[in-house]
Amino acid sequence: MAVDYTVIVLYLAGMLAMGWWGMRRAKSKSDFLVAGRRLGPAMYSGTMAAIVLGGASTIGGVGLGYQYGLSGAWMVFTIGLGLLALSVFFSARIARLKVYTVSEMLDLRYGGRAGVISGVVMWAYTLMLAVTSTIAYATIFDVLFDMNRTVAIILGGAIVVAYSTLGGMWSITLTDMVQFVVKTIGVLLLLLPIAVVKAGGFSEMKAKLPTSYFDPLGIGGETIFTYVLIYTFGMLIGQDIWQRVFTARSDRTARYGGTVAGTYCLVYALAGAVIGTAAKVLYPKLGSPDDAFATIVKDELPIGVRGLVLAAALAAVMSTSSGALIACATVANNDIWSRLRGMVKNSGEEHDEVKGNRAFILIMGIAVICTAIALNNVVEALTVAYNLLVGGLLVPILGGLLWKRGTVQGALAAVIVGGLAVIGLMAGYGILANEPVYYGLLASLASYVVVSLATKPTDAAVLTAWRERLAGRTAEPLSEPVPAPQ
């Protein structure tokens, strides 16, 4: 394993070097949080694909392929569909808003007063998303070094926290580009063909496995619908995804670069399912489907290639973890802490804000590592994150973009009712049940529509300013949005 260890160590050292390089470019708040809004199509596509395809998409995607066959691609496939929908229908308008967080968008649309509550929900989502990625380090380092779970989480988490704290979004963008290349080579160009060949080719796989493994809908219609509801819609509204949209240098970059990344996700989804199906032929009696990725890599790949593919898995985890971490810190600082303190920033404080955001990344990173050590179930943590996001924020965000009659009272009602309904239903039905997100989303929608119609329409001046921002005819704000006239 010496060659494999060398590949991994060089990869990890490279991530830290990228963090140091990114630090030299992060001179302002805009540089630190959204890479100066200067990313071109190639870099934007690579980083967007890197953040949405994390450990769940790689290790979990292969595991679903092991369990269900080709229909196991649906989870990652719906992530790709969500990214395509975001890129085609919403990304240009989102990029033109020139904000830093989803909550700032809600304040602009509704005239203020929605930021703190929506920020708390978004913070909980990004925190749990970062935690799930951090937990995944334990699986990868266990295969590599037979390392204790807690030590593995601390090691992997510390590296991500280090390069994210150093250079913010610039460091994360540079590391994500490396991670995108490593994932493409490791998973698509090496592991996929090797796994199929080792399993005897598609004809042998069909002969040894039940026909359900090659049924596109074998995983079940209800499961596919739930994936669409959680992951496709989750891609439309997550702070971690929006913060990447904010990095695009133009509307065209956001639209076409995101479309390329979404298409890449669809290919990656199918690749993971095929690898998992091949693993089922090779290892029909694994203890857990999630062991399929590590097992086929460890037993079937040659020296050196094995290290590169494990580096690809590590890259998948790190890209999602760093993206979720900076999103969590951005929301905590800009949407919660600063608003609660009543801070109003001006252009003269722009440079100083880098230190504040850097400190929040460090604090949130430590919190993520500690939470990851305390939790064990990745799937449950991820489900809680997406249920809160979709149940609490989908309606007010899409409603604000699509329905001018929506009001701030309706938005707040949707966030509170939807969020509490999801939490209560998860306690009643169980975290992994489908009902919490179904009924929570319906409760949020009903609250939004009823309360919006029952309250005074949003001030005309606020809507005018909102339309001007959507059209890209106003400059980036120097302070928080001004509340609507009382």
XYZ file of N, CA, C and O in Angstrom, residues 304-370:
268
model
N -1.507 1.878 -6.875
C -1.414 3.204 -7.496
C -2.768 3.668 -7.977
O -3.229 4.751 -7.605
N -3.413 2.837 -8.802
C -4.780 3.164 -9.241
C -5.717 3.174 -8.045
O -6.585 4.026 -7.916
N -5.503 2.214 -7.142
C -6.312 2.149 -5.935
C -6.187 3.440 -5.123
O -7.172 3.997 -4.641
N -4.971 3.937 -4.992
C -4.768 5.185 -4.264
C -5.453 6.353 -4.931
O -6.039 7.214 -4.265
N -5.412 6.392 -6.265
C -6.049 7.493 -6.992
C -7.561 7.448 -6.846
O -8.212 8.482 -6.669
N -8.154 6.244 -6.889
C -9.608 6.135 -6.759
C -10.043 6.475 -5.336
O -11.080 7.125 -5.128
N -9.267 6.064 -4.345
C -9.597 6.458 -2.975
C -9.426 7.964 -2.790
O -10.174 8.602 -2.046
N -8.440 8.541 -3.475
C -8.308 10.001 -3.468
C -9.533 10.644 -4.108
O -9.974 11.722 -3.695
N -10.106 9.982 -5.125
C -11.328 10.493 -5.753
C -12.481 10.504 -4.767
O -13.278 11.454 -4.713
N -12.594 9.431 -3.980
C -13.645 9.401 -2.952
C -13.409 10.485 -1.908
O -14.347 11.159 -1.455
N -12.148 10.652 -1.535
C -11.804 11.705 -0.585
C -12.116 13.076 -1.166
O -12.610 13.972 -0.465
N -11.856 13.252 -2.466
C -12.162 14.513 -3.137
C -13.653 14.793 -3.120
O -14.090 15.928 -2.895
N -14.456 13.746 -3.350
C -15.906 13.923 -3.339
C -16.387 14.399 -1.976
O -17.226 15.304 -1.872
N -15.851 13.794 -0.939
C -16.257 14.176 0.416
C -15.783 15.583 0.746
O -16.533 16.402 1.286
N -14.538 15.897 0.412
C -13.966 17.195 0.764
C -14.667 18.342 0.043
O -14.866 19.418 0.626
N -15.026 18.146 -1.209
C -15.652 19.228 -1.960
C -17.004 19.600 -1.361
O -17.320 20.788 -1.195
N -17.807 18.593 -1.023
C -19.099 18.882 -0.396
C -18.917 19.452 1.004
O -19.615 20.380 1.409
N -17.976 18.892 1.745
C -17.740 19.342 3.115
C -17.306 20.805 3.160
O -17.823 21.600 3.951
N -16.362 21.188 2.286
C -15.880 22.576 2.297
C -16.961 23.534 1.825
O -17.108 24.639 2.367
N -17.743 23.128 0.811
C -18.825 23.987 0.341
C -19.889 24.196 1.398
O -20.390 25.312 1.594
N -20.251 23.125 2.095
C -21.246 23.240 3.159
C -20.703 24.047 4.331
O -21.438 24.810 4.973
N -19.402 23.901 4.609
C -18.796 24.625 5.732
C -18.809 26.129 5.503
O -19.213 26.900 6.388
N -18.393 26.590 4.322
C -18.382 28.033 4.080
C -19.814 28.570 4.017
O -20.085 29.693 4.450
N -20.760 27.759 3.517
C -22.154 28.184 3.509
C -22.679 28.327 4.934
O -23.357 29.302 5.275
N -22.351 27.359 5.780
C -22.781 27.396 7.179
C -22.209 28.623 7.891
O -22.927 29.335 8.613
N -20.923 28.891 7.686
C -20.281 30.037 8.326
C -20.831 31.359 7.795
O -21.022 32.313 8.554
N -21.089 31.421 6.493
C -21.639 32.646 5.896
C -23.000 32.974 6.468
O -23.300 34.120 6.823
N -23.858 31.958 6.568
C -25.194 32.159 7.131
C -25.102 32.546 8.605
O -25.789 33.470 9.076
N -24.255 31.843 9.355
C -24.128 32.129 10.783
C -23.671 33.557 11.031
O -24.189 34.247 11.926
N -22.722 34.027 10.241
C -22.177 35.368 10.438
C -23.088 36.450 9.870
O -23.452 37.400 10.564
N -23.474 36.311 8.606
C -24.194 37.375 7.913
C -25.698 37.408 8.206
O -26.292 38.486 8.243
N -26.307 36.240 8.386
C -27.762 36.193 8.548
C -28.217 36.117 9.991
O -29.361 36.459 10.294
N -27.350 35.642 10.874
C -27.777 35.465 12.271
C -27.011 36.398 13.198
O -27.583 37.314 13.789
N -25.706 36.208 13.297
C -24.915 36.974 14.255
C -24.954 38.482 13.983
O -25.256 39.282 14.873
N -24.672 38.881 12.759
C -24.629 40.309 12.432
C -25.988 40.964 12.603
O -26.089 42.105 13.073
N -27.054 40.253 12.224
C -28.397 40.831 12.342
C -28.820 40.943 13.800
O -29.444 41.933 14.197
N -28.506 39.929 14.595
C -28.868 39.985 16.007
C -28.124 41.103 16.731
O -28.648 41.717 17.661
N -26.925 41.385 16.301
C -26.153 42.472 16.908
C -26.546 43.836 16.343
O -26.100 44.866 16.846
N -27.344 43.808 15.268
C -27.766 45.066 14.669
C -26.655 45.780 13.943
O -26.643 47.013 13.833
N -25.690 45.029 13.421
C -24.559 45.638 12.736
C -24.949 46.081 11.342
O -25.604 45.359 10.605
N -24.558 47.294 10.958
C -24.735 47.795 9.601
C -23.355 48.082 9.046
O -22.635 48.930 9.557
N -22.984 47.355 8.008
C -21.628 47.457 7.478
C -21.563 48.502 6.383
O -22.515 48.718 5.654
N -20.430 49.123 6.241
C -20.226 50.060 5.139
C -19.005 49.656 4.338
O -18.274 48.742 4.702
N -18.793 50.367 3.251
C -17.724 49.960 2.336
C -16.351 50.044 2.980
O -15.436 49.324 2.604
N -16.173 50.910 3.964
C -14.886 51.023 4.614
C -14.522 49.816 5.450
O -13.378 49.609 5.789
N -15.524 48.990 5.812
C -15.281 47.808 6.619
C -15.160 46.544 5.781
O -15.007 45.457 6.303
N -15.237 46.683 4.464
C -15.255 45.511 3.590
C -14.048 44.604 3.810
O -14.185 43.403 3.935
N -12.842 45.198 3.858
C -11.638 44.386 4.015
C -11.623 43.698 5.376
O -11.242 42.533 5.493
N -12.035 44.406 6.448
C -12.015 43.851 7.791
C -12.952 42.659 7.936
O -12.759 41.822 8.815
N -13.980 42.578 7.094
C -14.939 41.494 7.202
C -14.312 40.152 6.849
O -14.844 39.111 7.214
N -13.215 40.138 6.139
C -12.552 38.878 5.831
C -12.154 38.173 7.135
O -12.344 36.962 7.281
N -11.618 38.917 8.074
C -11.218 38.322 9.356
C -12.416 37.737 10.089
O -12.336 36.640 10.650
N -13.528 38.469 10.088
C -14.716 37.972 10.760
C -15.244 36.690 10.136
O -15.581 35.729 10.844
N -15.333 36.654 8.808
C -15.809 35.450 8.139
C -14.826 34.295 8.292
O -15.234 33.138 8.405
N -13.536 34.606 8.312
C -12.538 33.557 8.524
C -12.703 32.948 9.921
O -12.629 31.724 10.089
N -12.955 33.802 10.906
C -13.155 33.303 12.273
C -14.398 32.421 12.361
O -14.393 31.385 13.043
N -15.450 32.789 11.642
C -16.675 31.996 11.685
C -16.482 30.641 11.015
O -17.069 29.637 11.444
N -15.688 30.575 9.952
C -15.409 29.281 9.330
C -14.678 28.373 10.316
O -14.989 27.177 10.444
N -13.721 28.935 11.038
C -12.979 28.152 12.024
C -13.902 27.647 13.128
O -13.870 26.471 13.500
N -14.771 28.543 13.638
C -15.683 28.158 14.717
C -16.673 27.096 14.241
O -16.907 26.080 14.916
N -17.277 27.330 13.070
C -18.237 26.359 12.544
C -17.545 25.040 12.201
O -18.127 23.966 12.356
N -16.288 25.114 11.738
C -15.557 23.891 11.428
C -15.346 23.031 12.659
O -15.506 21.801 12.612
N -14.996 23.657 13.764
C -14.826 22.915 15.018
C -16.153 22.306 15.455
O -16.218 21.146 15.895
N -17.246 23.082 15.310
C -18.572 22.571 15.675
C -18.959 21.375 14.806
O -19.533 20.395 15.297
N -18.651 21.444 13.519
C -18.964 20.345 12.597
C -18.199 19.085 12.985
O -18.770 17.982 13.029
N -16.912 19.220 13.270
C -16.095 18.059 13.647
C -16.626 17.426 14.928
O -16.773 16.196 15.015
N -16.939 18.240 15.920
C -17.456 17.709 17.197
C -18.801 17.008 16.999
O -19.047 15.936 17.582
